[in-house]
CSV table of C-alpha atoms in Angstrom, one decimal:
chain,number,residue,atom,x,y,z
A,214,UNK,CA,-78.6,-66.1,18.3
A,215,UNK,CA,-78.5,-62.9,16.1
A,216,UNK,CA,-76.3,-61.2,18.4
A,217,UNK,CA,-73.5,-63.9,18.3
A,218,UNK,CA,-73.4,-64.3,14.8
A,219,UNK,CA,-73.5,-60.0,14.6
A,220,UNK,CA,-70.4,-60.4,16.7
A,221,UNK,CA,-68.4,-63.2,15.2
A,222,UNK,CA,-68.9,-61.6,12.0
A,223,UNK,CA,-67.7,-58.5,13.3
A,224,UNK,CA,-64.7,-60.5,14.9
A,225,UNK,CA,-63.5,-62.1,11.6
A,226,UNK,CA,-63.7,-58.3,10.5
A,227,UNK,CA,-61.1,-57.3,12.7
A,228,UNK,CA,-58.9,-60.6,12.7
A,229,UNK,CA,-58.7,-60.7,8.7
A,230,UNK,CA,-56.3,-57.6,8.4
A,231,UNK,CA,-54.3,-58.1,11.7
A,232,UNK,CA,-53.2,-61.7,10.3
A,233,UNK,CA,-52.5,-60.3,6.8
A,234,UNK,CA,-50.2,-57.3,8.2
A,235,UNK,CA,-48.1,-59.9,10.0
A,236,UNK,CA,-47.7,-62.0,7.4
A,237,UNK,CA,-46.4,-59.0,5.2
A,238,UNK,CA,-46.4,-61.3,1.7
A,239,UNK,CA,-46.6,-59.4,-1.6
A,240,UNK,CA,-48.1,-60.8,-5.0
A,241,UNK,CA,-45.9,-58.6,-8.1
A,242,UNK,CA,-45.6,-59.4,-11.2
A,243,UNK,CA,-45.1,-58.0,-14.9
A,244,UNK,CA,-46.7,-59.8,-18.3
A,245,UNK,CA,-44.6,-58.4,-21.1
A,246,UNK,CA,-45.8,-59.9,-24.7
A,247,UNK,CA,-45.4,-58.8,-28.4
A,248,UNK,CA,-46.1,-60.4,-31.7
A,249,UNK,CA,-42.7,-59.8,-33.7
A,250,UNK,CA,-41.6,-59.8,-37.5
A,251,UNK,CA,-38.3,-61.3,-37.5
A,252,UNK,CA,-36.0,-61.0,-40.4
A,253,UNK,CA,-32.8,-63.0,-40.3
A,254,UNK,CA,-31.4,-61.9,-43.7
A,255,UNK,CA,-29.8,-64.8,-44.5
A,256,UNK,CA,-31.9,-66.1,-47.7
A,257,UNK,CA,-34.9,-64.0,-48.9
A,258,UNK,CA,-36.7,-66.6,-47.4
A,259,UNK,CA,-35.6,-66.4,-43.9
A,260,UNK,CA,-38.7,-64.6,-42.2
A,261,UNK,CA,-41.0,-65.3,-39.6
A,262,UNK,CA,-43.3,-64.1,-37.2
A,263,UNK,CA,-43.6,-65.0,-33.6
A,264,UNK,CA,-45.3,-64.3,-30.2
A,265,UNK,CA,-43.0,-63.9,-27.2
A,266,UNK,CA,-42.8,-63.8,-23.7
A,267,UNK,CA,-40.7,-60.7,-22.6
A,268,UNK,CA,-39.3,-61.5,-19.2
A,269,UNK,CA,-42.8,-62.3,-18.2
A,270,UNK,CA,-42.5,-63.1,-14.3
A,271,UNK,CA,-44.2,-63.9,-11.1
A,272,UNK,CA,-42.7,-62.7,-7.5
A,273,UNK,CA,-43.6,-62.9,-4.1
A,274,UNK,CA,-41.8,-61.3,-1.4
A,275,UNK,CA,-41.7,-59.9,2.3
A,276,UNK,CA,-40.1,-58.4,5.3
A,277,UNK,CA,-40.3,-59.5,9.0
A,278,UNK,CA,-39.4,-56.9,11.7
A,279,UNK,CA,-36.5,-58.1,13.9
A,280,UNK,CA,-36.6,-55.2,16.2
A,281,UNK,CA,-33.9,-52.6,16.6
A,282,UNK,CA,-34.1,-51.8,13.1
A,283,UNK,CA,-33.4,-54.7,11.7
A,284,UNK,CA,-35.0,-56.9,9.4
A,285,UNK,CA,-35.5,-60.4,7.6
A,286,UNK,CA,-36.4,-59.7,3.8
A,287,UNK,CA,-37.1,-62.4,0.7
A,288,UNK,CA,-38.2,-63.0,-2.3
A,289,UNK,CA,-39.1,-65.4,-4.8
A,290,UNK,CA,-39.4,-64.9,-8.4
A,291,UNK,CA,-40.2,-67.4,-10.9
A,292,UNK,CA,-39.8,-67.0,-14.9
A,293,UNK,CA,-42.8,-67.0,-16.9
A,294,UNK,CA,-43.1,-68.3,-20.8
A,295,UNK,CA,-47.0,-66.7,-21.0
A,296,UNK,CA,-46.7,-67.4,-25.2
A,297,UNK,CA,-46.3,-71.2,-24.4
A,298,UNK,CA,-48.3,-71.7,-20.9
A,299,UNK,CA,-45.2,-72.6,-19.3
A,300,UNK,CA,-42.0,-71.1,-16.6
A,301,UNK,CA,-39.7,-72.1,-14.4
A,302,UNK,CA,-39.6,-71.9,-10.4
A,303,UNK,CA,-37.3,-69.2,-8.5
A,304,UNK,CA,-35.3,-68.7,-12.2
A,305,UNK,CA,-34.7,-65.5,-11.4
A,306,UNK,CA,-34.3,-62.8,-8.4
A,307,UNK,CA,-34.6,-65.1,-5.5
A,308,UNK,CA,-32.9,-64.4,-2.2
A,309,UNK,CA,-33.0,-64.1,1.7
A,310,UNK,CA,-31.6,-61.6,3.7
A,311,UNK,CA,-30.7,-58.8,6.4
A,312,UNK,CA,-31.7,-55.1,6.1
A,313,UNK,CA,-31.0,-52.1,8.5
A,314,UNK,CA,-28.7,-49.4,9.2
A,315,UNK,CA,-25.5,-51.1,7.6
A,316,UNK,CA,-27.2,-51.7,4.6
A,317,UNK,CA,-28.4,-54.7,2.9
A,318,UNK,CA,-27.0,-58.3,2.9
A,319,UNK,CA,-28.2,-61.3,0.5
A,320,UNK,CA,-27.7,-64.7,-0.5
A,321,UNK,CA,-29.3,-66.7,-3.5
A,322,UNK,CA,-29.7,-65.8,-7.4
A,323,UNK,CA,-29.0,-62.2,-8.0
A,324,UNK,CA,-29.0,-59.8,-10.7
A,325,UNK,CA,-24.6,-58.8,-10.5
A,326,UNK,CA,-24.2,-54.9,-9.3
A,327,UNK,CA,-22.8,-55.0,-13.2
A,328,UNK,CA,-26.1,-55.9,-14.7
A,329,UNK,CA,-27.8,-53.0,-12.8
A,330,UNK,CA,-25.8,-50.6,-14.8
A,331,UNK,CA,-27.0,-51.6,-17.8
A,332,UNK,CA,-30.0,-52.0,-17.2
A,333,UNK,CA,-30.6,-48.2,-15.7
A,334,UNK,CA,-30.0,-46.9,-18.7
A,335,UNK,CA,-31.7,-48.9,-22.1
A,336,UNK,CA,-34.8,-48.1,-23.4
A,337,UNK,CA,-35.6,-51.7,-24.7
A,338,UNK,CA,-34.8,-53.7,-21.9
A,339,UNK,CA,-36.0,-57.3,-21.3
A,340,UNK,CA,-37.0,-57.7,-25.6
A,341,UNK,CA,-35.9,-59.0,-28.8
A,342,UNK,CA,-34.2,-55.4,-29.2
A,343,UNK,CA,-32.2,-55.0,-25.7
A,344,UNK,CA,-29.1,-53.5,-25.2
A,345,UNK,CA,-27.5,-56.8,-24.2
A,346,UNK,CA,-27.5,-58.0,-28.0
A,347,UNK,CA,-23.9,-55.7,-28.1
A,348,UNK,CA,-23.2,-54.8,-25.0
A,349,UNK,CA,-21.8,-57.2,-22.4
A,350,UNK,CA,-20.5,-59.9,-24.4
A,351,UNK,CA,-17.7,-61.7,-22.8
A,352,UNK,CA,-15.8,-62.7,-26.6
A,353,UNK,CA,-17.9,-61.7,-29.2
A,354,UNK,CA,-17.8,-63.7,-32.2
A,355,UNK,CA,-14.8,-66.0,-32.1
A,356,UNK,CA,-12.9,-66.8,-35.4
A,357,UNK,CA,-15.5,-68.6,-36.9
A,358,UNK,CA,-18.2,-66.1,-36.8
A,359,UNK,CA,-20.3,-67.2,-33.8
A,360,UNK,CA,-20.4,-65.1,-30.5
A,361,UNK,CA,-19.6,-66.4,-27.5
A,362,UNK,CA,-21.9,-67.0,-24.7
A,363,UNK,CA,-22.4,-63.3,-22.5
A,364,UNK,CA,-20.6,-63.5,-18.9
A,365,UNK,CA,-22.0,-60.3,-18.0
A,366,UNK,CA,-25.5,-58.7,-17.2
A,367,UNK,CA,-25.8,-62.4,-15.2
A,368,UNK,CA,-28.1,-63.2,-12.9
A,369,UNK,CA,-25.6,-66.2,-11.0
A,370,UNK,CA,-26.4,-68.8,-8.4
A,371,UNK,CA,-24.4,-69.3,-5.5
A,372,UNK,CA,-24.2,-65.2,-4.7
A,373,UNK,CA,-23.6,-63.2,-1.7
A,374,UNK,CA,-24.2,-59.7,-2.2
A,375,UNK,CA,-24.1,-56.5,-0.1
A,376,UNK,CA,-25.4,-52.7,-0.7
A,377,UNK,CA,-24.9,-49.7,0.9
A,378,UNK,CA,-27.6,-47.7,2.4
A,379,UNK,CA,-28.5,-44.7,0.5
A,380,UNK,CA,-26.2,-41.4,1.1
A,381,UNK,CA,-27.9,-38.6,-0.6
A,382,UNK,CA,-28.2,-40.4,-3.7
A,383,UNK,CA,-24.5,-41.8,-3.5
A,384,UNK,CA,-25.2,-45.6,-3.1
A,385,UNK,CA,-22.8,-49.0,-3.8
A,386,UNK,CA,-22.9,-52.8,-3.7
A,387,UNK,CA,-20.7,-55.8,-4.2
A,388,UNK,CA,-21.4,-59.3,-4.8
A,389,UNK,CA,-19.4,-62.7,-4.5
A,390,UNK,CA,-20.4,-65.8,-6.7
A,391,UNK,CA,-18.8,-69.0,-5.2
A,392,UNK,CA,-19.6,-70.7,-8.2
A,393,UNK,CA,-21.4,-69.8,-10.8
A,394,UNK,CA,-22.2,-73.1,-12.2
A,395,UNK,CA,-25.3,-75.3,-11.4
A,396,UNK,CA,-24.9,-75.5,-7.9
A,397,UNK,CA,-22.3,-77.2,-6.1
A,398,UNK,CA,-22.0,-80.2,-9.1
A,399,UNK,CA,-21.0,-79.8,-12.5
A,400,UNK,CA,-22.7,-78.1,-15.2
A,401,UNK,CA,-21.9,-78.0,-19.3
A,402,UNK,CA,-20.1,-74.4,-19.0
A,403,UNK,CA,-17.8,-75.2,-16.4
A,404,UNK,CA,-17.3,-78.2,-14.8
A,405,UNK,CA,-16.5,-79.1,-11.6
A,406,UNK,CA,-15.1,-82.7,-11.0
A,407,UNK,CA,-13.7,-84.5,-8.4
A,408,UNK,CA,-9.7,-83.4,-8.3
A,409,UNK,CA,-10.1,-79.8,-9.7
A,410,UNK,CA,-11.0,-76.6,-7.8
A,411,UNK,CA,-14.7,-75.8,-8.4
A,412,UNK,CA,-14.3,-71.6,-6.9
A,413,UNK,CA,-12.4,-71.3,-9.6
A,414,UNK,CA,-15.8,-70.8,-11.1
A,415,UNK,CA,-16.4,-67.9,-9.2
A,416,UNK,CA,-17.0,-64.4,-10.2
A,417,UNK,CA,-16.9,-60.8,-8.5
A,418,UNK,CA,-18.8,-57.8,-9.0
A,419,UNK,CA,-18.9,-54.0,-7.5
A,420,UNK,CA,-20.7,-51.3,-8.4
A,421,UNK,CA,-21.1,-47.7,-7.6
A,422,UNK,CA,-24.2,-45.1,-8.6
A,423,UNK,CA,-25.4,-42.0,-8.2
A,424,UNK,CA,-28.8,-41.2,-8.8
A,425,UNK,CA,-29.9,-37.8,-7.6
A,426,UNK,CA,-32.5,-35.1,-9.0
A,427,UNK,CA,-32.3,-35.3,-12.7
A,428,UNK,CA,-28.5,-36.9,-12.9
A,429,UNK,CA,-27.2,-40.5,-12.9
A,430,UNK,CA,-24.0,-41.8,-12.4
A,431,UNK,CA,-22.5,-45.4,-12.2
A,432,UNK,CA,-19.2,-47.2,-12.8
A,433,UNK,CA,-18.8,-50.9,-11.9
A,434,UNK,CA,-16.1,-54.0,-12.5
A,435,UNK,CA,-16.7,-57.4,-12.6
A,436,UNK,CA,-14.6,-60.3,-13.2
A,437,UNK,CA,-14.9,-64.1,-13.9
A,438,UNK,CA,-12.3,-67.0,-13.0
A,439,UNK,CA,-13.3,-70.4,-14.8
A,440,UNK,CA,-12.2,-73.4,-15.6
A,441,UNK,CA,-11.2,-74.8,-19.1
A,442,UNK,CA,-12.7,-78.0,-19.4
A,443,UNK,CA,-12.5,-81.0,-17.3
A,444,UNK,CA,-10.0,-82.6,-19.3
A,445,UNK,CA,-7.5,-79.4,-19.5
A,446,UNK,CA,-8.2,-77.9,-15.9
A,447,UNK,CA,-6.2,-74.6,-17.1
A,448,UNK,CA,-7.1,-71.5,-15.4
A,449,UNK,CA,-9.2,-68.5,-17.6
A,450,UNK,CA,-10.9,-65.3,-16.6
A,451,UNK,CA,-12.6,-62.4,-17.9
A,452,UNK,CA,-13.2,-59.2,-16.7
A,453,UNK,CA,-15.1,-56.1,-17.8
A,454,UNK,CA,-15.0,-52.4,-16.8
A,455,UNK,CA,-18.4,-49.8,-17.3
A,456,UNK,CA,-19.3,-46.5,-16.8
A,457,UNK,CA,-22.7,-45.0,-17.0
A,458,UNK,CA,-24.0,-41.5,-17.2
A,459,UNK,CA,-27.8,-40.0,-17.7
A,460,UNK,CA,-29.7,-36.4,-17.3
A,461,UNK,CA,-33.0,-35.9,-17.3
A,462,UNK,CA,-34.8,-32.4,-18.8
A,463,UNK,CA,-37.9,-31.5,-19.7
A,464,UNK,CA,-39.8,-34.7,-20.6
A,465,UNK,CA,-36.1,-36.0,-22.2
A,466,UNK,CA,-33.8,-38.3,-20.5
A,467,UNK,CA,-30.5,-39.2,-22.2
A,468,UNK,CA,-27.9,-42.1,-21.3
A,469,UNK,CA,-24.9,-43.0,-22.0
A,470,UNK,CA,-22.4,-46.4,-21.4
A,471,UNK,CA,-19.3,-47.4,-21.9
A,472,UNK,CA,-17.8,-50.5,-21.7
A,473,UNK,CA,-14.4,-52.5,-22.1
A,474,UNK,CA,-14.3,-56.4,-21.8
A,475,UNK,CA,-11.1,-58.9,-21.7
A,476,UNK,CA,-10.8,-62.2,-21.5
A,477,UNK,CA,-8.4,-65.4,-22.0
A,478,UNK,CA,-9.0,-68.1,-24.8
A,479,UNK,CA,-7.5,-71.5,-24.1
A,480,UNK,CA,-4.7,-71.0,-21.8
A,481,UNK,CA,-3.5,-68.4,-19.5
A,482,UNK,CA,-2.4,-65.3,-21.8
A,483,UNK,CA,-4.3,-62.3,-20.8
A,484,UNK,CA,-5.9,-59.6,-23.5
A,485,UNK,CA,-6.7,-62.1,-26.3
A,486,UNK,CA,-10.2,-61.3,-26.8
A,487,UNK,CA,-9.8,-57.8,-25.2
A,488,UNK,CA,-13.2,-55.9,-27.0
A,489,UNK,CA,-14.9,-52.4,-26.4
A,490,UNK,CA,-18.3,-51.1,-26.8
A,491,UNK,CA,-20.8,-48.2,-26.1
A,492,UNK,CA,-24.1,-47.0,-26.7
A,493,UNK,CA,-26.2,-43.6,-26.6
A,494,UNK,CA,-29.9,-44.0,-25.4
A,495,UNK,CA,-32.9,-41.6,-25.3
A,496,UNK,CA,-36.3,-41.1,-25.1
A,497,UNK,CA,-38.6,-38.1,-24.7
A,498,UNK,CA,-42.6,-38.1,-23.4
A,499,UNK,CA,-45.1,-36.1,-24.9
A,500,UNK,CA,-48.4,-36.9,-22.8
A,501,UNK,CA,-49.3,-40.4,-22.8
A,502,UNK,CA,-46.7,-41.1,-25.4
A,503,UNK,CA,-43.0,-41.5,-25.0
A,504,UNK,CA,-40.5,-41.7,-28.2
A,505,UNK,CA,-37.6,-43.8,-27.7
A,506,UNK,CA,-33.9,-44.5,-29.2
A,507,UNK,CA,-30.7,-46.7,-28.7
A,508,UNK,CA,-28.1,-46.6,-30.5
A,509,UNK,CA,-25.2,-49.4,-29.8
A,510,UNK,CA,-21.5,-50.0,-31.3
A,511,UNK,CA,-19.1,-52.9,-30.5
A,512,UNK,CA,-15.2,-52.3,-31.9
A,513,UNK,CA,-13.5,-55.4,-33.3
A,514,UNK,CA,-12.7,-58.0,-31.2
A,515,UNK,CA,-8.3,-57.8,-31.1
A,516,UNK,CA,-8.0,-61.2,-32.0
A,517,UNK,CA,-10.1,-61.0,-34.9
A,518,UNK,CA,-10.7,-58.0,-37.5
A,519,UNK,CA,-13.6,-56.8,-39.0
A,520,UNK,CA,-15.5,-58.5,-36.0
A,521,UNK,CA,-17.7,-55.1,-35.4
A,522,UNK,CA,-21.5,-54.5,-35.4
A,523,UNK,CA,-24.0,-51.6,-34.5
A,524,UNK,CA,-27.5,-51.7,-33.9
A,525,UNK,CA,-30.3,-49.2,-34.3
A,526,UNK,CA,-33.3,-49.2,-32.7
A,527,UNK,CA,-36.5,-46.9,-32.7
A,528,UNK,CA,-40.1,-47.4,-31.0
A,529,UNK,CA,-42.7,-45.4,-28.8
A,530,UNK,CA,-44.5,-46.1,-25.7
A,531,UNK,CA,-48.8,-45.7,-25.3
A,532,UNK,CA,-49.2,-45.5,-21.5
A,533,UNK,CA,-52.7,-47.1,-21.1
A,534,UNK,CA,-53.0,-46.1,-17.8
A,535,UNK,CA,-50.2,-46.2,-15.0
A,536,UNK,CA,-49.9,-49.9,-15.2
A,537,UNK,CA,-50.1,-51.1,-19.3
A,538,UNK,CA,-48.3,-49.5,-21.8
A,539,UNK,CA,-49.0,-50.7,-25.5
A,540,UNK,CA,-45.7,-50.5,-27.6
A,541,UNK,CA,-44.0,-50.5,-30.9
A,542,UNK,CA,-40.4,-51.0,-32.7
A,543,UNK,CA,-38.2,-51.1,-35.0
A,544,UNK,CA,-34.2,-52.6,-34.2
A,545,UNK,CA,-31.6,-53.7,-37.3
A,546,UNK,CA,-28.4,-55.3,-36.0
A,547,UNK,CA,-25.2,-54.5,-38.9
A,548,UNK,CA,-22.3,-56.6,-38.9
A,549,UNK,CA,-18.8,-56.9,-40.2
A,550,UNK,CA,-17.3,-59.7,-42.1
A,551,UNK,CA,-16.7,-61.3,-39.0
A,552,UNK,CA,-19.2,-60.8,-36.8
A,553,UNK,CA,-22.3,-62.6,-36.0
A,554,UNK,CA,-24.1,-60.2,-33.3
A,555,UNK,CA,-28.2,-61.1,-33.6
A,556,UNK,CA,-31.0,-60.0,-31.4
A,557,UNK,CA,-32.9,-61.3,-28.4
A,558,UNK,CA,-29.9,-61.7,-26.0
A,559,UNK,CA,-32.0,-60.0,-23.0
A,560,UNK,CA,-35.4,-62.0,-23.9
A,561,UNK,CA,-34.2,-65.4,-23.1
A,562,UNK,CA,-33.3,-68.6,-25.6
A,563,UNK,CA,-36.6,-69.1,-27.0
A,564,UNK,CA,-36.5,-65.5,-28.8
A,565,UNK,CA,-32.9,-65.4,-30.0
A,566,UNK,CA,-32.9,-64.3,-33.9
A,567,UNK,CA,-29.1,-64.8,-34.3
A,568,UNK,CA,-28.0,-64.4,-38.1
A,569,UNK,CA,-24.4,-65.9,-40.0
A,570,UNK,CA,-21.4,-64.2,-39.7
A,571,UNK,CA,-22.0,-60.9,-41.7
A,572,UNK,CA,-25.5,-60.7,-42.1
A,573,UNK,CA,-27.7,-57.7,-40.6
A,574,UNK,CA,-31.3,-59.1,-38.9
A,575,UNK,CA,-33.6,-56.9,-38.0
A,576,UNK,CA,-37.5,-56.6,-36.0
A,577,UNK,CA,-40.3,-55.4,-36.2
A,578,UNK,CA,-42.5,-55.8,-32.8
A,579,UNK,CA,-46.4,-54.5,-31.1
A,580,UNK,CA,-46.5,-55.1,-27.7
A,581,UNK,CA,-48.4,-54.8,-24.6
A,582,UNK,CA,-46.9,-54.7,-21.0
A,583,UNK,CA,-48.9,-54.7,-17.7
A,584,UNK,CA,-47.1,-54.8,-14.2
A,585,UNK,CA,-48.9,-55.9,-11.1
């Protein structure tokens, strides 16, 4: 009797890891939370502080060999709210697709080819103080002081996207949205309704990179087709050019982007809102602690003047060990007369901290980040 049980234990032994390498599912994830000082500047009374969730998420994904050196990959990656118990299902990065020699093909909700650009270069990615709150905005603020709602550095639904294999460092990918509403109904933004066209809310986006030794490179354009309203089914579209470049040296890396954004108001006249932007990003690691800096300007909008802003933002990095970094910083968002640019456009609704036209808010955030 002690030999059988000697040998099914030793048979469970065996079968436990062949069934987990053919199922090939990996558990990831990153909890990203800070307790923050937010100053709106509006009143002297206008303060608070508040815990947040940075881009907190939960993934699982695989690959299943097809032979021939092909494969089936996927991925699943929910959105999680860890300062209020809460998330949402598949919100972000969720796909299925083809890999092998040609490339890579997808289809579901994916990160544009335009977002990756940004994102490769800013220090403060994913938080109250990301790049995003300058960069990328589709209108900036319109003539009554509020910006508008970012096209760019969009995760859409409805996408099919492809990328190149790797040449040396030399890589590319493009993506189609079919529409980039709700699905295949209507949704606030744009609506689609019986009688009008709903891939006129489609979008394209192409990218190109190189990222070799200590130099990156990238350029990328991206445009939007939309539709008005449901009630005026007039024809608009915005479109956006960007070029990155970064070196590294000696414990220092340094960025660089530039950007230029168009777009139509109400009817069909092109270069109404046409709007350029840039920042300068660095950071430089000294043992287990990393000093970083962005520094980000958006020009007037050409439909409205004195619609400019800049933010500055400083912090520094404690790597804990290889998978938790503690972190502080500091970011203060300037604008002109006309323009009401505010933090938290990379952190999600929730942590948004935007101020009235001309006012200047600024953060200051402690953090601690763990990946999984």
């Amino acid at each position: 009797m002690q030999k059988k049980l000697i040998a099914l234990a030793l048979a469970s032994a065996f079968a436990a890891p062949a069934f987990a390498a053919t199922s090939n599912v990996d558990i990831y994830g990153v909890m990203n939370l800070s307790v923050e000082r937010i100053d709106s500047s509006v009143s002297g009374k206008d303060k608070s502080t508040s815990i947040n969730s940075n881009s907190s998420r939960l993934g699982f994904k695989g690959t299943e060999d097809l032979g021939g050196g092909l494969a089936a990959i996927w991925q699943i990656e929910s959105s999680i709210a860890a300062d209020s118990g809460s998330g949402t299902l598949a919100a972000r990065n969720t796909f299925v697709g083809l890999k092998g020699g040609f490339g890579t093909v997808m289809l579901g909700k994916i990160d544009t080819p335009m977002k990756g650009l940004g994102r490769a270069v800013d220090n403060f990615g994913d938080g109250i103080a990301d790049s995003r709150n300058i960069l990328g905005s589709s209108t900036a603020p319109n003539a009554a002081g509020t910006r508008g709602t970012s096209l760019w550095d969009a995760r859409p639904n409805n996408t099919i996207q492809y990328v190149t294999p790797d040449f040396s460092g030399l890589s590319g990918s493009l993506a189609y949205s079919t529409d980039t509403g709700a699905g295949s109904g209507s949704n606030a933004n744009n609506p689609c309704v019986v009688g009008l066209d709903c891939n006129k809310n489609d979008a394209w986006s192409v990218a190109a990179n190189y990222n070799n030794g200590p130099l990156l490179l990238g350029a990328g354009y991206e445009k939007h087709n939309t539709l008005n309203a449901a009630t005026s089914p007039n024809d608009i579209s915005s479109k956006i050019w960007r070029v990155i470049a970064g070196y590294s040296f000696a414990g220092a890396k340094i960025g660089g982007l530039y950007e230029k954004a168009s777009g139509d108001l109400l009817t069909n006249n092109d270069n109404l809102a046409d709007r350029k932007a840039w920042g300068l990003f660095g950071n430089y690691a000294i043992g287990a602690i990393t000093l970083k800096a962005n520094y980000l300007k958006a020009d007037d909008t050409s439909n409205i003047a004195n619609s400019s802003a800049k933010q500055y933002t400083l912090g520094a990095d404690y790597a804990l060990s290889k998978r938790t970094t503690a972190y502080a910083f500091y970011a203060k968002v300037k604008n002109d007369t006309n323009a009401s640019y505010g933090l938290g456009a990379g952190a999600g609704p929730s942590n948004t901290a935007f101020g009235t036209a001309g006012v200047d808010p600024s953060v200051f955030g402690l953090g601690m980040k763990h990946t999984f």
